[in-house]
Coordinates of C-alpha atoms and ligand atoms in Angstrom, one line a residue:
X1 CA -131.4 -25.6 169.3
X2 CA -128.5 -27.0 171.2
X3 CA -125.2 -26.0 169.5
X4 CA -123.8 -29.6 169.7
X5 CA -126.8 -31.0 168.0
X6 CA -126.6 -28.3 165.3
X7 CA -122.9 -28.9 164.8
X8 CA -123.5 -32.7 164.4
X9 CA -126.2 -32.1 161.8
X10 CA -124.1 -29.6 159.9
X11 CA -121.0 -31.8 160.0
X12 CA -123.1 -34.5 158.4
X13 CA -124.1 -32.1 155.6
X14 CA -120.8 -30.2 154.9
X15 CA -118.1 -32.5 156.3
X16 CA -116.3 -32.9 159.6
X17 CA -113.6 -30.3 159.1
X18 CA -115.9 -27.6 157.7
X19 CA -117.6 -26.8 161.0
X20 CA -115.8 -25.0 163.8
X21 CA -117.1 -25.1 167.4
X22 CA -113.9 -24.6 169.4
X23 CA -114.3 -21.3 171.3
X24 CA -110.7 -20.2 170.6
X25 CA -111.0 -20.8 166.9
X26 CA -114.4 -19.1 166.8
X27 CA -112.9 -16.0 168.2
X28 CA -111.0 -15.5 164.9
X29 CA -114.3 -14.5 163.4
X30 CA -115.7 -12.3 166.2
X31 CA -115.4 -9.1 164.3
X32 CA -114.8 -7.6 160.9
X33 CA -112.7 -4.5 160.1
X34 CA -114.7 -2.6 162.7
X35 CA -113.0 -4.1 165.6
X36 CA -114.8 -2.5 168.5
X37 CA -117.9 -4.6 167.9
X38 CA -117.2 -8.2 168.8
X39 CA -119.6 -11.2 169.0
X40 CA -118.4 -14.8 169.0
X41 CA -120.7 -16.9 166.8
X42 CA -122.3 -20.1 168.0
X43 CA -120.5 -22.0 165.2
X44 CA -118.8 -21.4 161.9
X45 CA -119.3 -23.2 158.6
X46 CA -116.3 -23.0 156.2
X47 CA -118.3 -23.5 153.0
X48 CA -116.6 -25.0 149.9
X49 CA -119.5 -25.2 147.5
X50 CA -122.9 -23.8 146.8
X51 CA -124.3 -27.1 148.1
X52 CA -122.6 -26.5 151.5
X53 CA -124.1 -23.0 151.7
X54 CA -127.6 -24.2 150.7
X55 CA -127.4 -27.0 153.2
X56 CA -126.3 -24.8 156.1
X57 CA -128.9 -22.2 155.3
X58 CA -131.7 -24.8 154.9
X59 CA -130.8 -26.2 158.4
X60 CA -130.9 -22.6 159.8
X61 CA -134.3 -22.0 158.1
X62 CA -135.7 -25.2 159.5
X63 CA -134.7 -24.3 163.1
X64 CA -135.2 -20.5 162.8
X65 CA -131.5 -20.0 163.5
X66 CA -129.9 -16.7 162.3
X67 CA -127.0 -16.9 159.9
X68 CA -124.4 -14.3 158.7
X69 CA -122.3 -14.5 155.5
X70 CA -118.7 -13.5 155.7
X71 CA -116.2 -12.9 152.9
X72 CA -112.8 -11.6 154.0
X73 CA -114.0 -9.7 157.0
X74 CA -112.6 -6.4 155.9
X75 CA -116.0 -4.6 156.2
X76 CA -115.9 -1.3 158.2
X77 CA -119.5 -1.2 159.4
X78 CA -119.8 -4.4 161.3
X79 CA -121.8 -6.1 158.5
X80 CA -120.2 -9.5 159.0
X81 CA -120.5 -9.2 162.8
X82 CA -121.7 -12.7 163.9
X83 CA -124.9 -13.5 165.8
X84 CA -124.2 -15.0 169.2
X85 CA -126.7 -17.8 168.7
X86 CA -126.2 -18.1 165.0
X87 CA -124.1 -19.7 162.2
X88 CA -121.4 -17.7 160.5
X89 CA -121.1 -18.9 156.9
X90 CA -117.5 -18.2 155.7
X91 CA -117.1 -18.0 151.9
X92 CA -113.3 -17.6 151.8
X93 CA -112.7 -21.2 150.7
X94 CA -114.9 -20.6 147.6
X95 CA -112.1 -18.9 145.7
X96 CA -112.2 -20.2 142.1
X97 CA -112.4 -18.1 139.0
X98 CA -114.8 -20.4 137.2
X99 CA -114.8 -18.8 133.7
X100 CA -113.2 -15.9 131.9
X101 CA -115.4 -15.2 128.8
X102 CA -113.3 -12.6 126.8
X103 CA -115.8 -12.5 123.9
X104 CA -118.6 -11.3 126.2
X105 CA -116.2 -9.4 128.5
X106 CA -117.5 -11.4 131.5
X107 CA -116.0 -13.5 134.3
X108 CA -117.9 -15.9 136.6
X109 CA -116.3 -16.2 140.0
X110 CA -117.0 -17.8 143.4
X111 CA -117.8 -15.3 146.1
X112 CA -114.5 -15.7 148.0
X113 CA -112.4 -14.6 145.1
X114 CA -110.2 -11.7 146.1
X115 CA -111.0 -8.5 144.1
X116 CA -107.4 -7.9 142.9
X117 CA -107.0 -11.6 142.0
X118 CA -109.5 -11.2 139.2
X119 CA -107.6 -8.2 137.7
X120 CA -104.3 -10.0 138.1
X121 CA -105.6 -13.1 136.3
X122 CA -107.2 -11.2 133.4
X123 CA -104.6 -8.4 132.9
X124 CA -102.3 -10.4 130.6
X125 CA -105.3 -10.7 128.3
X126 CA -106.0 -7.0 128.3
X127 CA -108.8 -6.9 130.8
X128 CA -109.3 -6.0 134.5
X129 CA -112.1 -5.7 137.1
X130 CA -112.8 -2.0 137.5
X131 CA -114.2 -1.5 141.0
X132 CA -111.2 -1.1 143.2
X133 CA -111.7 -0.7 146.9
X134 CA -108.5 0.3 148.7
X135 CA -108.8 -3.1 150.4
X136 CA -108.7 -4.8 147.0
X137 CA -105.7 -7.0 147.9
X138 CA -107.8 -8.7 150.6
X139 CA -111.6 -8.1 150.2
X140 CA -113.8 -10.7 148.4
X141 CA -116.0 -10.2 145.4
X142 CA -119.0 -11.6 147.4
X143 CA -118.3 -8.9 150.1
X144 CA -118.1 -6.2 147.4
X145 CA -121.5 -7.4 146.0
X146 CA -123.1 -7.2 149.5
X147 CA -121.7 -3.8 150.2
X148 CA -121.9 -2.4 146.6
X149 CA -118.3 -1.4 147.2
X150 CA -116.7 1.5 145.5
X151 CA -113.1 2.6 145.1
X152 CA -110.8 5.2 143.6
X153 CA -111.7 4.5 140.0
X154 CA -115.5 4.2 140.5
X155 CA -115.9 7.9 139.7
X156 CA -115.5 7.0 136.0
X157 CA -116.3 3.3 135.9
X158 CA -119.2 3.0 138.4
X159 CA -119.7 1.0 141.6
X160 CA -120.0 -2.8 142.0
X161 CA -123.6 -2.6 141.0
X162 CA -122.6 -1.4 137.5
X163 CA -120.3 -4.4 137.1
X164 CA -122.4 -7.3 138.3
X165 CA -124.7 -8.8 135.7
X166 CA -125.6 -12.1 137.3
X167 CA -125.6 -14.0 140.6
X168 CA -126.2 -17.5 141.9
X169 CA -127.8 -16.9 145.2
X170 CA -129.0 -18.9 148.2
X171 CA -132.2 -17.5 149.6
X172 CA -132.9 -17.5 153.3
X173 CA -135.1 -20.6 152.8
X174 CA -132.1 -22.4 151.3
X175 CA -133.3 -22.3 147.7
X176 CA -130.6 -21.8 145.1
X177 CA -131.7 -19.3 142.5
X178 CA -130.1 -17.5 139.6
X179 CA -130.6 -13.7 139.1
X180 CA -129.5 -12.2 135.8
X181 CA -126.7 -13.8 133.8
X182 CA -124.1 -12.7 131.3
X183 CA -126.5 -10.5 129.3
X184 CA -127.3 -7.0 130.4
X185 CA -130.8 -5.9 131.5
X186 CA -132.9 -9.0 132.2
X187 CA -136.6 -8.7 132.1
X188 CA -138.8 -8.5 135.2
X189 CA -138.2 -6.8 138.5
X190 CA -134.5 -5.8 139.1
X191 CA -133.9 -8.4 141.9
X192 CA -130.2 -8.3 141.1
X193 CA -130.3 -4.6 141.8
X194 CA -132.1 -5.2 145.1
X195 CA -129.5 -7.8 146.2
X196 CA -126.4 -5.8 145.3
X197 CA -125.8 -3.6 148.4
X198 CA -128.2 -5.5 150.6
X199 CA -125.4 -6.3 153.1
X200 CA -126.2 -10.0 153.4
X201 CA -129.7 -9.4 154.6
X202 CA -131.4 -11.1 151.6
X203 CA -129.3 -14.3 151.3
X204 CA -125.9 -15.5 150.3
X205 CA -124.2 -15.0 146.9
X206 CA -122.5 -18.2 145.8
X207 CA -121.4 -17.2 142.2
X208 CA -121.0 -13.8 140.7
X209 CA -120.9 -12.9 137.0
X210 CA -119.1 -9.6 136.5
X211 CA -118.1 -7.3 133.6
X212 CA -114.5 -7.2 132.6
X213 CA -113.1 -3.9 131.5
X214 CA -110.5 -3.4 128.7
X215 CA -107.2 -2.2 130.1
X216 CA -106.9 1.5 129.0
X217 CA -104.3 2.3 126.3
X218 CA -102.7 5.0 128.3
X219 CA -102.8 6.3 131.9
X220 CA -101.4 9.6 133.3
X221 CA -101.3 10.5 137.0
X222 CA -100.5 13.7 138.7
X223 CA -100.1 14.7 142.3
X224 CA -101.0 18.3 143.1
X225 CA -100.2 20.0 146.4
X226 CA -102.3 22.9 147.7
X227 CA -102.1 25.1 150.8
X228 CA -105.6 24.3 151.8
X229 CA -108.5 21.8 151.3
X230 CA -110.5 24.8 150.0
X231 CA -108.1 25.2 147.1
X232 CA -108.0 21.5 146.4
X233 CA -111.8 21.4 146.5
X234 CA -112.0 24.3 144.0
X235 CA -109.7 22.3 141.7
X236 CA -112.0 19.3 141.9
X237 CA -115.0 21.4 141.1
X238 CA -113.2 23.1 138.2
X239 CA -112.1 19.8 136.7
X240 CA -115.5 18.2 136.9
X241 CA -117.3 21.4 135.9
X242 CA -115.2 21.5 132.7
X243 CA -116.8 18.2 131.7
X244 CA -113.7 16.1 132.4
X245 CA -114.3 12.7 134.0
X246 CA -111.0 11.5 135.4
X247 CA -110.5 7.9 136.2
X248 CA -109.9 9.0 139.8
X249 CA -109.6 12.2 142.0
X250 CA -108.5 11.5 145.5
X251 CA -107.9 14.0 148.2
X252 CA -105.9 13.8 151.5
X253 CA -105.6 16.6 154.1
X254 CA -102.6 17.6 156.1
X255 CA -103.2 15.0 158.9
X256 CA -103.8 12.2 156.5
X257 CA -100.6 13.1 154.7
X258 CA -98.7 13.2 158.0
X259 CA -99.9 9.7 158.8
X260 CA -99.1 8.3 155.3
X261 CA -95.6 9.8 155.4
X262 CA -94.9 8.2 158.8
X263 CA -96.1 4.8 157.6
X264 CA -94.9 4.5 154.0
X265 CA -92.6 7.5 153.3
X266 CA -94.5 8.4 150.2
X267 CA -92.6 11.7 149.9
X268 CA -95.5 14.0 149.2
X269 CA -94.7 17.7 148.9
X270 CA -93.7 19.3 152.2
X271 CA -96.1 21.8 153.8
X272 CA -99.2 20.7 151.9
X273 CA -102.6 21.4 153.5
X274 CA -104.1 19.0 150.9
X275 CA -103.0 16.9 148.0
X276 CA -105.0 15.6 145.1
X277 CA -104.1 12.5 143.1
X278 CA -105.8 12.8 139.7
X279 CA -105.6 10.0 137.2
X280 CA -106.7 10.1 133.5
X281 CA -107.0 7.0 131.4
X282 CA -108.2 6.1 127.9
X283 CA -106.9 6.3 124.3
X284 CA -103.4 7.9 124.3
X285 CA -104.3 11.1 122.3
X286 CA -107.3 11.8 124.5
X287 CA -105.4 11.2 127.8
X288 CA -102.7 13.8 126.8
X289 CA -105.2 16.4 125.8
X290 CA -107.4 16.0 128.9
X291 CA -104.4 15.7 131.2
X292 CA -103.1 19.2 130.1
X293 CA -106.5 20.6 131.0
X294 CA -106.5 19.0 134.5
X295 CA -103.0 20.4 135.1
X296 CA -104.2 23.9 134.1
X297 CA -107.2 23.7 136.5
X298 CA -104.9 22.6 139.4
X299 CA -102.5 25.6 138.7
X300 CA -105.5 28.0 138.5
X301 CA -106.6 26.7 141.9
X302 CA -103.2 27.7 143.2
X303 CA -101.5 24.3 143.4
X304 CA -98.0 25.1 144.7
X305 CA -96.5 21.9 143.3
X306 CA -97.5 19.5 140.6
X307 CA -95.8 16.2 140.0
X308 CA -96.5 14.0 137.0
X309 CA -95.8 10.3 137.4
X310 CA -92.9 9.5 135.0
X311 CA -93.6 5.8 135.0
X312 CA -95.5 3.0 136.8
X313 CA -93.1 3.0 139.8
X314 CA -93.8 6.7 140.5
X315 CA -97.5 6.2 139.9
X316 CA -97.5 3.4 142.4
X317 CA -95.7 5.7 144.9
X318 CA -98.4 8.4 144.5
X319 CA -101.0 5.7 145.2
X320 CA -99.1 4.0 148.0
X321 CA -99.7 7.0 150.3
X322 CA -103.4 7.1 149.5
X323 CA -104.1 3.4 149.6
X324 CA -102.3 2.9 152.9
X325 CA -103.8 6.0 154.5
X326 CA -106.4 4.2 156.7
X327 CA -103.9 1.8 158.2
X328 CA -101.3 4.6 158.4
X329 CA -103.4 6.6 160.8
X330 CA -102.6 3.9 163.3
X331 CA -99.1 5.6 163.4
X332 CA -100.4 8.9 164.7
X333 CA -103.3 7.7 166.9
X334 CA -103.8 4.5 169.0
X335 CA -107.5 4.3 168.0
X336 CA -109.7 5.8 165.2
X337 CA -113.1 5.6 163.7
X338 CA -113.2 5.3 159.9
X339 CA -116.3 7.3 158.9
X340 CA -118.0 7.0 155.5
X341 CA -120.5 9.6 154.3
X342 CA -121.3 11.1 151.0
X343 CA -122.2 14.6 149.9
X344 CA -122.8 16.4 146.6
X345 CA -119.3 17.2 145.3
X346 CA -120.0 21.0 145.3
X347 CA -120.5 20.9 149.1
X348 CA -117.0 19.6 149.7
X349 CA -115.3 22.8 150.7
X350 CA -118.1 23.9 153.1
X351 CA -118.4 20.4 154.7
X352 CA -114.6 20.1 155.1
X353 CA -114.6 23.6 156.8
X354 CA -117.4 22.5 159.2
X355 CA -115.6 19.2 160.0
X356 CA -112.5 21.3 160.8
X357 CA -114.7 23.5 163.1
X358 CA -116.1 20.4 164.8
X359 CA -112.6 19.1 165.4
X360 CA -111.4 22.4 166.8
X361 CA -114.4 22.8 169.1
X362 CA -114.3 19.2 170.4
X363 CA -110.5 18.8 170.5
X364 CA -110.9 15.6 168.6
X365 CA -108.5 15.3 165.6
X366 CA -110.0 14.4 162.3
X367 CA -107.9 13.3 159.2
X368 CA -109.6 13.4 155.8
X369 CA -108.8 11.0 153.0
X370 CA -111.4 10.5 150.4
X371 CA -112.8 10.0 146.9
X372 CA -113.2 13.7 146.1
X373 CA -114.7 13.2 142.7
X374 CA -117.6 11.2 144.1
X375 CA -118.0 13.5 147.1
X376 CA -117.4 10.3 149.2
X377 CA -115.8 11.4 152.5
X378 CA -113.8 9.2 154.8
X379 CA -113.1 11.3 157.9
X380 CA -110.8 9.4 160.3
X381 CA -111.8 10.4 163.8
X382 CA -108.8 9.9 166.1
X383 CA -108.9 9.1 169.8
X384 CA -107.2 7.2 172.6
X385 CA -109.4 4.5 174.2
X386 CA -107.2 4.5 177.3
X387 CA -108.1 8.1 178.1
X388 CA -111.5 8.3 179.8
X389 CA -114.2 9.9 177.7
X390 CA -112.2 10.2 174.5
X391 CA -114.0 7.2 172.8
X392 CA -117.4 8.8 173.5
X393 CA -116.3 12.2 172.2
X394 CA -114.9 10.6 169.0
X395 CA -118.2 8.8 168.5
X396 CA -120.1 12.1 169.0
X397 CA -117.9 13.9 166.4
X398 CA -118.3 11.0 164.1
X399 CA -122.1 11.1 164.4
X400 CA -122.1 14.9 163.9
X401 CA -120.2 14.5 160.7
X402 CA -122.9 12.2 159.4
X403 CA -125.5 14.9 160.4
X404 CA -123.5 17.3 158.3
X405 CA -123.6 14.9 155.3
X406 CA -127.4 14.6 155.6
X407 CA -127.8 18.4 156.0
X408 CA -125.9 19.0 152.8
X409 CA -128.1 16.6 150.8
X410 CA -125.8 13.5 151.2
X411 CA -126.1 10.2 152.9
X412 CA -124.8 8.3 156.0
X413 CA -122.8 5.9 153.9
X414 CA -121.0 6.2 150.6
X415 CA -119.6 2.7 150.2
X416 CA -118.9 0.9 153.5
X417 CA -122.6 0.0 154.2
X418 CA -124.8 0.5 157.2
X419 CA -124.1 -2.8 159.0
X420 CA -124.4 -2.8 162.8
X421 CA -122.6 0.5 163.1
X422 CA -124.9 2.9 161.4
X423 CA -128.3 1.2 161.9
X424 CA -129.1 3.8 164.6
X425 CA -128.5 6.6 162.1
X426 CA -131.1 5.3 159.6
X427 CA -134.0 7.2 161.2
X428 CA -132.0 10.5 160.7
X429 CA -132.4 9.9 157.0
X430 CA -135.6 8.0 156.6
X431 CA -139.1 8.2 158.1
X432 CA -140.7 5.2 159.8
X433 CA -142.8 4.7 156.6
X434 CA -139.6 4.6 154.5
X435 CA -138.1 2.0 156.9
X436 CA -141.2 -0.1 156.9
X437 CA -141.3 -0.1 153.1
X438 CA -137.7 -1.3 153.1
X439 CA -138.7 -4.0 155.6
X440 CA -141.4 -5.2 153.2
X441 CA -138.7 -5.8 150.5
X442 CA -136.6 -7.6 153.1
X443 CA -139.5 -9.7 154.3
X444 CA -140.3 -10.8 150.7
X445 CA -136.9 -12.5 150.7
X446 CA -136.5 -13.3 154.4
X447 CA -139.9 -13.5 156.1
X448 CA -138.4 -15.0 159.3
X449 CA -135.6 -12.4 159.5
X450 CA -132.8 -14.9 159.9
X451 CA -130.4 -13.6 157.2
X452 CA -128.0 -11.2 159.0
X453 CA -130.5 -9.9 161.4
X454 CA -129.8 -6.7 163.4
X455 CA -128.0 -5.1 160.4
X456 CA -129.0 -2.0 158.4
X457 CA -132.3 -1.4 160.3
X458 CA -132.6 0.2 163.7
X459 CA -134.1 -1.9 166.5
X460 CA -137.8 -2.3 165.7
X461 CA -139.9 0.4 167.1
X462 CA -141.6 -1.8 169.7
X463 CA -139.5 -4.2 171.7
X464 CA -140.1 -7.8 170.5
X465 CA -141.6 -6.6 167.2
X466 CA -140.6 -8.5 164.2
X467 CA -140.1 -6.6 160.9
X468 CA -143.0 -7.0 158.6
X469 CA -146.6 -6.0 158.1
X470 CA -148.4 -4.8 161.2
X471 CA -151.3 -7.2 162.0
X472 CA -153.9 -6.5 164.6
X473 CA -153.0 -4.7 167.9
X474 CA -149.5 -5.2 169.1
X475 CA -149.4 -7.0 172.5
X476 CA -147.4 -4.2 174.1
X477 CA -150.0 -1.6 172.9
X478 CA -152.8 -3.9 174.1
X479 CA -151.3 -4.2 177.6
X480 CA -150.8 -0.4 177.8
X481 CA -147.0 -0.7 178.0
X482 CA -146.5 1.2 174.7
X483 CA -148.4 3.3 172.3
X484 CA -148.4 3.0 168.5
X485 CA -148.4 6.4 166.9
Ligands
FAD1 C1 -108.1 -0.6 154.7 C2 -109.5 -0.7 154.1 C3 -109.8 0.0 153.0 C4 -111.1 -0.1 152.5 N1 -111.4 0.7 151.3 C5 -112.6 0.6 150.8 C6 -112.9 1.3 149.6 O1 -112.1 2.0 149.1 N2 -114.2 1.2 149.1 C7 -115.1 0.4 149.7 O2 -116.3 0.3 149.2 N3 -114.9 -0.3 150.8 C8 -113.6 -0.3 151.4 N4 -113.3 -1.0 152.5 C9 -114.4 -1.8 153.2 C10 -114.4 -3.3 152.8 O3 -113.2 -3.7 152.3 C11 -115.5 -3.5 151.7 O4 -116.8 -3.2 152.3 C12 -115.5 -4.9 151.2 O5 -116.5 -5.0 150.1 C13 -115.9 -6.0 152.2 O6 -115.6 -7.2 151.6 P1 -115.3 -8.5 152.5 O7 -115.1 -9.7 151.6 O8 -114.2 -8.3 153.5 O9 -116.7 -8.6 153.2 P2 -117.0 -8.9 154.7 O10 -116.5 -7.9 155.6 O11 -116.7 -10.3 155.1 O12 -118.6 -8.8 154.7 C14 -119.2 -7.5 154.4 C15 -120.7 -7.7 154.3 O13 -121.0 -8.5 153.2 C16 -121.8 -9.7 153.6 N5 -121.3 -10.7 152.7 C17 -120.0 -11.2 152.5 N6 -120.0 -12.1 151.6 C18 -121.3 -12.3 151.2 C19 -121.9 -13.2 150.2 N7 -121.2 -14.0 149.5 N8 -123.2 -13.1 150.1 C20 -124.0 -12.3 150.8 N9 -123.4 -11.4 151.7 C21 -122.1 -11.4 151.9 C22 -121.5 -9.8 155.0 O14 -122.6 -10.4 155.7 C23 -121.4 -8.4 155.5 O15 -122.6 -7.8 155.7 C24 -112.1 -0.9 153.1 C25 -111.7 -1.7 154.2 C26 -110.5 -1.6 154.7 C27 -110.1 -2.4 155.9

C-alpha cells in the first residue's frame, strides 16, 4: 500500500500529530541499542492509548503490512529494528501507572512506563518492582515483558516472567484481549507465559499487571577483589553451593574494571583480576548471619581485599561501576559487541578460561561483566570498525562464544533476546522440527506473520516460504530449484 494513503488513514484513526512520515524524524527510530543494524520504518505511530494501538494494528492486518512494537529502544538484539515497509508502533507515550494495589501487591501500568519509575513511585509505601535490568533508568516495562528481561537481582527474585500476572494485549488481528489478571495461576493454557519473552512477535502489550515486592528490612553489600576470574568463580560456586541465595552476585574481569574506572572512577581495588559484588537482603538478623558466611567463602577463595558498604552512598558506588560497565567500555574501545549467553553456573571458570583463550588466539579483546549467580554472561567483544577486518573478527569471536555456551549446556541468550541479531544462531541450538513447532505457536497468534517479522527465527528454509504448516509440494521443490529434505 502507498505510504501516503496509509499515513492518511492512520492519521484519521490516531490523530494528526501521532503519525510521523518525515524521513529525518523517522531516522530517530532506525535502530535500538544494537546500533549496527539500521532500517528506517515506512512510518511511525506514537500511540497514546490502547485504542490507538488496536487501530494501527487493525489497519496493518487489513492490508498485510508488517508492524513492530517499540518501547524505549534499549534492546541489544535488534528486536525493535523497524521493517522498511512497515509501521513502527512506539509505546513511550503510554507512560501512566494506572493503579497501585498495595493490598494485593500489584500495580497496573501502561507499557511505556520506565522500569525504575515504578520502584520510585512505590518505594515510599514500602514496595518496589524487583526485576532490575542495568538499563532500568530508561527501559520500558513493555520492552521488559517482550524480552523477559533480567537484572542483577533476578538471581533471588526471578525474571520478568515471575513478576507479570496479567496483560492487556492487542493481537496481530487487532483484537484487544486480556491474559491473566491480578490473581496468580489462571486456568487454561499459559498464554501469558507464551507472550512474555516473545519479543513482540505475538502482538503488542498495552497494559501490564505486575507483582510488587516488599522492600527488604536490611541490605548488605560487599565488594571482593580476586587475582583471577577462576578464584572469583570458585567463590560464587562456594556461596551458592552452601545454599545461600544472595540478592545478587555480579562479576567483572580486569578489562571491564579498567573501563569502569576510566568512565566513573568507582575506585575498585587496584590490581584485581576480577571483582565480585555480592548483595544479601532480607530480615536484619538473617542478613547479618548470611553475610558473614558469604564473606568467609570469599576469603577462602583467596579474595585479597573485601570491602563492605558502610552506607547507601558506598553501596551506590560499588554498583555504579557495574551498572555503567557497558557504556564504560566505549572509553577503551571505539566499537564493541555486547554478547549475551547463559551457561550452568558451575561451568563459569572453564568457559571464562576458553573465552580468554579465544581472545588471545584471535587478538580480539574481550571484557567480561555479568550476572555470575545466574551463569548469565555478557562478554563485551572490542573492535575498531575503522580498521579493516576487525569488525568481522569480532563477530567471529562473538559467535564462537555462543558456541561455547551451547557446548557447555547453556543458551545463546540469557536476557537480551534473539531479535534480528541472533536469529541465525537458532539452528545451532534447535532442530528444524523444534523451529517448526515454535512457528506453529507463532502462527496461532499471527497467521499472516506481520507482527515483528524477521525476528527470532532464521530465514525460512526455502526462499519465499512463509512460516506455518507445510501444505502440498513447495513451488521451488516442484520446479526442481530446491529439495525438501
Ligand atoms: C546499557 C544497557 C544495559 C542493559 N542491561 C540489561 C540487563 O541487565 N538485563 C536485561 O534483561 N536487559 C538489559 N538490557 C537490554 C534492554 O534494556 C532490555 O532488553 C529491555 O527490556 C528493553 O526494553 P525497551 O523498552 O528498551 O524495549 P525495546 O528495545 O524498545 O524493544 C525490545 C523488544 O520488545 C518489543 N516490545 C517493546 N514494547 C513492546 C510491547 N509493549 N509489546 C510487545 N512487544 C514490545 C520490541 O518489538 C522488541 O522486540 C540493557 C540494555 C542497555 C542499553
